[in-house]
Short mmCIF file of C-alpha atoms and ligand atoms in Angstrom, two decimals:
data_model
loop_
_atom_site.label_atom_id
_atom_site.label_comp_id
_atom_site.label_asym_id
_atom_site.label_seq_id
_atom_site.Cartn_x
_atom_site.Cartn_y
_atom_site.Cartn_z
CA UNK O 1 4.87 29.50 2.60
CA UNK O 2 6.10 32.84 1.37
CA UNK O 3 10.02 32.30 -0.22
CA UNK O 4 12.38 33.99 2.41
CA UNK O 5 15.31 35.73 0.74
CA UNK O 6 17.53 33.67 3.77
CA UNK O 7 20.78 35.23 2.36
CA UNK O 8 18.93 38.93 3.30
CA UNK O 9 17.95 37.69 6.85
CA UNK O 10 21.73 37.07 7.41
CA UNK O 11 23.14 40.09 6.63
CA UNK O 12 20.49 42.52 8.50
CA UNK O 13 22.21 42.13 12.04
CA UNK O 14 24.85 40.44 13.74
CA UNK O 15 24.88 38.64 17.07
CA UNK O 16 27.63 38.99 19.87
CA UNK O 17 27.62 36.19 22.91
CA UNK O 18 29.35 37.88 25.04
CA UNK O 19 29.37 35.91 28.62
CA UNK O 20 28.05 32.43 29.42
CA UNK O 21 27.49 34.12 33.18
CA UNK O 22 24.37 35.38 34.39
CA UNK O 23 22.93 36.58 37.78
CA UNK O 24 19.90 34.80 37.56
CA UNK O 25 19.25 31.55 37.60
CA UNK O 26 15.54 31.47 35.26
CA UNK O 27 14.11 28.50 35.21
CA UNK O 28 13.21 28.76 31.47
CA UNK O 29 16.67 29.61 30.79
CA UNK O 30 17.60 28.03 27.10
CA UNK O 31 21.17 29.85 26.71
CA UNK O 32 23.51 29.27 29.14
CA UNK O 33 24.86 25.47 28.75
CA UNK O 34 23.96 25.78 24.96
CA UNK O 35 27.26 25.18 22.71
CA UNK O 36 26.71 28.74 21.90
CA UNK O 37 30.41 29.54 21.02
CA UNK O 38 32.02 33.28 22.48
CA UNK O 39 32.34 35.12 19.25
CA UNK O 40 35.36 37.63 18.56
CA UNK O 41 33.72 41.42 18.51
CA UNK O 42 36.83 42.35 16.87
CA UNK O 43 35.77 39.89 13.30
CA UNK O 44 32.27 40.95 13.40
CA UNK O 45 33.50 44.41 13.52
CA UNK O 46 36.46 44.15 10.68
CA UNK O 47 33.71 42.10 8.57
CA UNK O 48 30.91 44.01 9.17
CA UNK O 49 29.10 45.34 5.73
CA UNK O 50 27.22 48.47 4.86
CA UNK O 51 23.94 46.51 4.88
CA UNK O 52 23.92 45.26 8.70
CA UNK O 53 23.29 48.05 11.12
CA UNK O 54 22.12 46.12 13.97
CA UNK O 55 24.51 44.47 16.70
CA UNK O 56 23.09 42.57 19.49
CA UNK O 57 24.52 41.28 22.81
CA UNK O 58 22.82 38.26 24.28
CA UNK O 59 24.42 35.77 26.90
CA UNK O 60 24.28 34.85 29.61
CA UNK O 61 23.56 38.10 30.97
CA UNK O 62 25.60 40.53 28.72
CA UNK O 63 25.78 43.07 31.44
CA UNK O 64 28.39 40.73 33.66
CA UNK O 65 30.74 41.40 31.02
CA UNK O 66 32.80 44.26 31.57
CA UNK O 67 34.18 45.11 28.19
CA UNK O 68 29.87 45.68 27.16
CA UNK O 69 30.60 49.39 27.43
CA UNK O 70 33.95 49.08 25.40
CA UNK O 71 31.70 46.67 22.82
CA UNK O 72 29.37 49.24 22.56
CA UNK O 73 31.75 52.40 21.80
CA UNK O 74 33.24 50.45 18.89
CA UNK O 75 29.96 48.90 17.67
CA UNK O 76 28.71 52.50 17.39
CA UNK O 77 32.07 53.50 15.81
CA UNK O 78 32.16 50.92 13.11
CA UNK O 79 28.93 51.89 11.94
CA UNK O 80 26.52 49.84 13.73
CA UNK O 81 23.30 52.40 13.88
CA UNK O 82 21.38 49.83 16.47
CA UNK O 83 22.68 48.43 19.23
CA UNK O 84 20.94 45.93 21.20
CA UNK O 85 20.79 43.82 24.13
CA UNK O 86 18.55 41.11 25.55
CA UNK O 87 19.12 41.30 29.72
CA UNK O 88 17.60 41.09 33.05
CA UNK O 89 18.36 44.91 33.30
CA UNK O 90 19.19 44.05 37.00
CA UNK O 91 22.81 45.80 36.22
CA UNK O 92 21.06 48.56 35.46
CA UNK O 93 19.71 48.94 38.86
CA UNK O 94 23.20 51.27 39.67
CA UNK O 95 22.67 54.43 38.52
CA UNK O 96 25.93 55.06 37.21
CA UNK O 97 26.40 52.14 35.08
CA UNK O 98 23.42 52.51 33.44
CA UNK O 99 24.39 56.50 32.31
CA UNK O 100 28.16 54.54 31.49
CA UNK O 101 26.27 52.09 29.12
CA UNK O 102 23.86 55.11 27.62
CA UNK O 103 26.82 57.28 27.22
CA UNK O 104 28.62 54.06 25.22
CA UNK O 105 25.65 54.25 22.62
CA UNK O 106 23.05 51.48 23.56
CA UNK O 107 20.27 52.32 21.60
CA UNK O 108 17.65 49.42 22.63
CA UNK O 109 17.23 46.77 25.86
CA UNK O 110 15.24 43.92 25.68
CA UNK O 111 14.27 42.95 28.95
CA UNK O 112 13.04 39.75 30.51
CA UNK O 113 10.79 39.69 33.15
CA UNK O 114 8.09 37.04 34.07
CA UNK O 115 5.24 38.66 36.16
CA UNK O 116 3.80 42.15 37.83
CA UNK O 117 4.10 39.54 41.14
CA UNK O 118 7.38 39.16 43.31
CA UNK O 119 7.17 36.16 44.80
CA UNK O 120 6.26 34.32 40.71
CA UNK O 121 9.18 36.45 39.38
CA UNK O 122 11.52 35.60 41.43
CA UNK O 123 10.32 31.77 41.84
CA UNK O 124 11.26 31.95 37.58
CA UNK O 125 14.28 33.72 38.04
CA UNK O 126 15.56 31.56 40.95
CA UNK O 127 17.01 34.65 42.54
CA UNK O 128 16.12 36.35 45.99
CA UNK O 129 14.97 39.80 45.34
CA UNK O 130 15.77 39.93 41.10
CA UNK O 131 12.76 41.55 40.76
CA UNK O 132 13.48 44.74 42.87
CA UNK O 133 16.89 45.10 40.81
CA UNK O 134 14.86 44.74 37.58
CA UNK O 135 11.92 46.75 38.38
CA UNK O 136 15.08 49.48 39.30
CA UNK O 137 17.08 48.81 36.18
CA UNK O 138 13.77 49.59 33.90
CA UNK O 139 13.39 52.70 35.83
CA UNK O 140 16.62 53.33 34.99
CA UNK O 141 16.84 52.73 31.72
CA UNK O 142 13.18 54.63 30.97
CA UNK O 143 15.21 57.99 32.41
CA UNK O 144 17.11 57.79 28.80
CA UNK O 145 16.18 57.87 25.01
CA UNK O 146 16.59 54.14 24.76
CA UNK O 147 13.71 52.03 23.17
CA UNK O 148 12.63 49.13 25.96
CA UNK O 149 11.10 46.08 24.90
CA UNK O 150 9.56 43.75 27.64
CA UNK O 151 9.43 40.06 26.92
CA UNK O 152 7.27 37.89 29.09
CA UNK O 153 8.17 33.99 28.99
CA UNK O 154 4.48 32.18 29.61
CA UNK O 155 4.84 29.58 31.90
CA UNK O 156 2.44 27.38 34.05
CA UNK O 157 3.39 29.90 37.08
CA UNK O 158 3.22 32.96 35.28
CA UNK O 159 -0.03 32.83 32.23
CA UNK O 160 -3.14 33.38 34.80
CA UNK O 161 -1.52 36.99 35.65
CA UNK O 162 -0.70 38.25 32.34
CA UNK O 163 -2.65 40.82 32.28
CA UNK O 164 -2.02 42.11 35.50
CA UNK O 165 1.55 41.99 34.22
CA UNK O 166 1.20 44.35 31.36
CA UNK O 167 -0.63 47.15 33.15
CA UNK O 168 1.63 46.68 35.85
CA UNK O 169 4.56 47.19 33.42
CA UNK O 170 2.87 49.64 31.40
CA UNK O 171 1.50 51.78 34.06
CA UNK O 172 4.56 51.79 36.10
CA UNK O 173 6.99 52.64 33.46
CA UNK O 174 5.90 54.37 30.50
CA UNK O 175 8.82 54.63 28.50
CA UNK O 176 8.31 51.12 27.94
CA UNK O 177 7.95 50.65 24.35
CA UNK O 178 6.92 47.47 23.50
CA UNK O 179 5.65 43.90 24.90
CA UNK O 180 6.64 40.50 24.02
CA UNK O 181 4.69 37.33 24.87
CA UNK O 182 6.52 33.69 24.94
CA UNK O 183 5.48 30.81 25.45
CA UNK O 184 8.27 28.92 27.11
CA UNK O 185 10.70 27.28 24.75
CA UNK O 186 11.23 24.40 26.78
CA UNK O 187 14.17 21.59 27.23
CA UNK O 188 14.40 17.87 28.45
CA UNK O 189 14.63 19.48 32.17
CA UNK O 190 11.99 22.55 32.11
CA UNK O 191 9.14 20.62 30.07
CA UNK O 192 7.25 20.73 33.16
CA UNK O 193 7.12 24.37 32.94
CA UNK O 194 4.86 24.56 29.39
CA UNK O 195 1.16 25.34 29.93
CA UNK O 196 -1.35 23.90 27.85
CA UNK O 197 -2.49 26.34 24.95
CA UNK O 198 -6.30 25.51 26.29
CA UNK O 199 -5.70 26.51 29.44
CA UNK O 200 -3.64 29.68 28.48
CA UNK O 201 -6.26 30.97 25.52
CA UNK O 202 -8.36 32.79 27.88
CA UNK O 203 -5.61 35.21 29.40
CA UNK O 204 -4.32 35.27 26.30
CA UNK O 205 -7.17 37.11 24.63
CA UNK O 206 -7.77 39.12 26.91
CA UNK O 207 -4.08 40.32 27.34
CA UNK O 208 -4.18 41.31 23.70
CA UNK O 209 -7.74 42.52 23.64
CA UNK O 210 -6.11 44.48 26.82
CA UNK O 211 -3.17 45.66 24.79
CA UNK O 212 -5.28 47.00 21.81
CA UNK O 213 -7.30 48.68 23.32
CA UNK O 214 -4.61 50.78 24.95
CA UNK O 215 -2.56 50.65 22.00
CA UNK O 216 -0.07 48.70 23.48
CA UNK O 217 3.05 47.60 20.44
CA UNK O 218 2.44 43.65 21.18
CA UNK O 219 3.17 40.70 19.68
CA UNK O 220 3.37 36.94 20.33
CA UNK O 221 5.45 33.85 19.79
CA UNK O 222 5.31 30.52 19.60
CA UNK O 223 1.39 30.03 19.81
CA UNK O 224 -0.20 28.10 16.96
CA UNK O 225 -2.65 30.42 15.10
CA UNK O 226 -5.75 28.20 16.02
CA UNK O 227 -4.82 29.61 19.59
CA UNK O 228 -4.91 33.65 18.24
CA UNK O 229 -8.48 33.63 16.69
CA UNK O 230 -8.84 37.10 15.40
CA UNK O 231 -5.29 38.23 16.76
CA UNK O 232 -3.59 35.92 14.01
CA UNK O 233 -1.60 39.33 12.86
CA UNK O 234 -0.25 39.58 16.72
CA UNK O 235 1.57 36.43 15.28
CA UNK O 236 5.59 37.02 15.52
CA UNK O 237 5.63 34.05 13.23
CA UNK O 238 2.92 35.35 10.88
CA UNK O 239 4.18 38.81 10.70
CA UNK O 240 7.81 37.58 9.64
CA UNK O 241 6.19 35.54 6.84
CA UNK O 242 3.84 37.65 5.79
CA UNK O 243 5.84 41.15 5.48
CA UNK O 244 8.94 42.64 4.70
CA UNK O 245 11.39 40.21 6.68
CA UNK O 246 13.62 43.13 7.58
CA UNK O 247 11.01 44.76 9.61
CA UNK O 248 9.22 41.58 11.74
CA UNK O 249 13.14 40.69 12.73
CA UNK O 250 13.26 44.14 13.49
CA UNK O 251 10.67 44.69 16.11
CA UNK O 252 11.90 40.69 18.37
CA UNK O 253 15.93 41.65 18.02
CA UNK O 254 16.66 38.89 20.69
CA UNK O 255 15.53 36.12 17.96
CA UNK O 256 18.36 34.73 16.22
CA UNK O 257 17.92 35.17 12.35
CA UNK O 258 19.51 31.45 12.22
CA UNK O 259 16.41 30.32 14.77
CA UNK O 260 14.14 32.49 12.58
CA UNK O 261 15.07 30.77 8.77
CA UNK O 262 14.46 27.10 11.09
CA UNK O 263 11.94 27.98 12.68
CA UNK O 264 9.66 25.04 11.33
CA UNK O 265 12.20 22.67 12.54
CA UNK O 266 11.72 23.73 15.63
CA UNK O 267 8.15 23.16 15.36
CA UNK O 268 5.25 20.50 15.32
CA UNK O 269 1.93 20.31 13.74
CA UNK O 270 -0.84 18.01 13.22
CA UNK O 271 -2.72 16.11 10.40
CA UNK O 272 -5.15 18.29 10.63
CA UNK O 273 -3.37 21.51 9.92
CA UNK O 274 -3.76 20.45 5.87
CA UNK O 275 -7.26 21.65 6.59
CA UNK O 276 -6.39 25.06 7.86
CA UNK O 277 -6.58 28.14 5.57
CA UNK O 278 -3.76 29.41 7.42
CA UNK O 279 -1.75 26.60 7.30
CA UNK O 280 0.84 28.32 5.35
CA UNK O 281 1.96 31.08 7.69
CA UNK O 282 1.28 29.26 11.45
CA UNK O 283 4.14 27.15 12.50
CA UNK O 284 2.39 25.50 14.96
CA UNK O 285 3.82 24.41 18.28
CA UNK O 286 7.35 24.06 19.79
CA UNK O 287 9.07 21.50 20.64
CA UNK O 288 8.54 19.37 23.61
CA UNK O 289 4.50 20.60 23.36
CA UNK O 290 3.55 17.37 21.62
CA UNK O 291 5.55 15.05 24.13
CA UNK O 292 3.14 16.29 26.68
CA UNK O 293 -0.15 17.54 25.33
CA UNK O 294 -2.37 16.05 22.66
CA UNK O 295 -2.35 18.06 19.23
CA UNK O 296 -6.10 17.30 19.10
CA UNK O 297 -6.10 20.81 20.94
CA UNK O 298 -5.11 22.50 17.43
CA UNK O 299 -8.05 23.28 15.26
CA UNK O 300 -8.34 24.75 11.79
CA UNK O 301 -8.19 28.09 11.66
CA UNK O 302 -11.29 29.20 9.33
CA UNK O 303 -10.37 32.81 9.10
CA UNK O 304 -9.37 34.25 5.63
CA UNK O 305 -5.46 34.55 4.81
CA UNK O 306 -6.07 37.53 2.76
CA UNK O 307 -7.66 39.04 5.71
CA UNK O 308 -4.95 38.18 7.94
CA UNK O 309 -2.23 39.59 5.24
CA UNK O 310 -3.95 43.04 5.36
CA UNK O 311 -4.42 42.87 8.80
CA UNK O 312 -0.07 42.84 9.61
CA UNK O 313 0.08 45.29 6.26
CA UNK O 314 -2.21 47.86 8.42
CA UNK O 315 0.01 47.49 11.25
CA UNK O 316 3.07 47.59 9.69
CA UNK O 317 2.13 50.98 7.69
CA UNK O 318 -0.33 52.59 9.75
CA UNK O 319 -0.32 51.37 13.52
CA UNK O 320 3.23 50.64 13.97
CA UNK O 321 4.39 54.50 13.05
CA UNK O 322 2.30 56.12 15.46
CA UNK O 323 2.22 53.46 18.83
CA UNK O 324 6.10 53.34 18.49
CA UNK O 325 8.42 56.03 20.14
CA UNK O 326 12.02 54.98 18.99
CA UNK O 327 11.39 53.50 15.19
S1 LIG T 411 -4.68 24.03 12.75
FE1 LIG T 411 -2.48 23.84 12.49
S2 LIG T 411 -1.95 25.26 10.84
FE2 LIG T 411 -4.00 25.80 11.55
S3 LIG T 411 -3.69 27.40 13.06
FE3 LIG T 411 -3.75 25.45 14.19
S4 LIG T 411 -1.64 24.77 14.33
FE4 LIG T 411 -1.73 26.34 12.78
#
């Protein structure tokens, strides 16, 4: 594996929990009841170094916090150029409070959402009409020079419509910049909720066969690289290995730098991954995977990691500059 410069990583962004609240209820939900501790805006501000220009918000839902707008005037004026957060953007559904958060100086919104479909949406968010308030808030937000990232948590419920999903998102609201693809990171209580990478592969490929042909920015986590034949530089994982570690944090804000340098702890593979030429940038499956499937599904990947390395380069110099709006 390529050596990460870990003490770098850290000092790129900083992350702000900001409520433990949130006003859905997702099924896949892996932050609220977490011992993720309420950190003090005021320290990260006072301590904050020339190097880190990014500040993100995460929860909970950070928009049930009603300092955000204060958090976001002083992240702006202590020198934060990005500021970030990962919501449900169903706060941004009012009119008004979105322009009041704009106005404060968010510059990016990482929104969840879990299918073009109402009835699976809202099934995964637990919450009676979410998805009108979200489908609003994105409107919303697409009105102003923000950059909008999509992430889509794959789920048993949720992986046959993927495609639909993107063009639904895509076509509907083109100031979206950017798509994220999960699969679940599940706990003792959703396991039930992970689909097996077999069944998944086929909307899988053709999501990102979808996505490049309409030059969709899209990337994936959390799927073992036997499972992205010929889309192994789609790879979240891969790309953060393979290039500049600044940029592949860059581009999935919501994923904690900590999560990102232990990421392999997080992760199983199989005896037979020694056999795999790309063995050293796939980090195989999460946790919870193996409990229920058999790793016999993971097969060497036979494709050429040189290939794959100049595959992310191109993207990273050549197709990321022109398919993003706000980079
Ligand atoms: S065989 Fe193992 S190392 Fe190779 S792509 Fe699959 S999970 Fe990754």
């Amino acid at each position: 594996m390529a050596n990460m410069n870990n003490n770098f990583l850290n000092e790129i962004r900083n992350y702000i929990y900001v409520t433990d609240r949130c006003n859905n209820n997702c099924q896949t939900c892996s932050y609220i009841n977490t011992s993720n501790k309420i950190l003090s805006l005021e320290k990260l501000i006072k301590t904050r170094k020339n190097n880190i220009s990014q500040i993100i918000f995460f929860g909970g839902e950070p928009t049930l916090n009603k300092k955000l707008h204060e958090f976001i005037v002083l992240s702006k004026k202590s020198g934060y150029k990005d500021v970030i957060i990962f919501t449900n953007a169903r706060m941004f559904y009012y009119e008004k409070y979105t322009e009041k958060i704009i106005n404060s100086g968010l510059t990016k919104a990482v929104i969840k959402v879990f299918s073009y479909d109402k009835n699976t949406h809202e099934t995964l968010t637990n919450i009676k009409n979410s998805y009108d308030q979200t489908l609003e808030g994105i409107n919303n937000l697409s009105k102003h020079p923000v950059h909008i990232s999509l992430f889509i948590t794959i789920t048993k419920l949720n992986y046959k419509g993927l495609v639909n999903t993107i063009l639904f998102y895509t076509c509907n609201f083109p100031g979206i910049n950017q798509i994220n693809i999960s699969l679940t990171k599940a706990n003792q209580e959703n396991k039930k909720l992970i689909p097996k990478l077999s069944n998944i592969r086929p909307y899988l490929e053709k999501a990102l066969e979808f996505s490049k042909n309409k030059n969709i920015d899209i990337q994936v986590e959390g799927i073992p690289l036997c499972f992205l034949n010929n889309y192994e530089d789609y790879s979240f994982e891969a790309r953060h290995i393979l290039h500049n570690e600044v940029e592949a944090t860059e581009i999935n804000p919501f994923f904690k730098i900590i999560e990102v340098n232990t990421l392999k702890n997080k992760k199983s593979k199989s005896d037979i991954c020694k056999q795999c030429n790309l063995n050293s940038i796939c980090f195989g499956v999460w946790d919870f995977y193996n409990e229920i499937y058999d790793l016999n599904e993971l097969k060497p990947n036979e494709n050429n990691l040189k290939d794959v390395k100049t595959k992310i380069k191109y993207y990273y110099t050549k197709l990321r500059p022109v398919i993003k709006k706000y980079y």
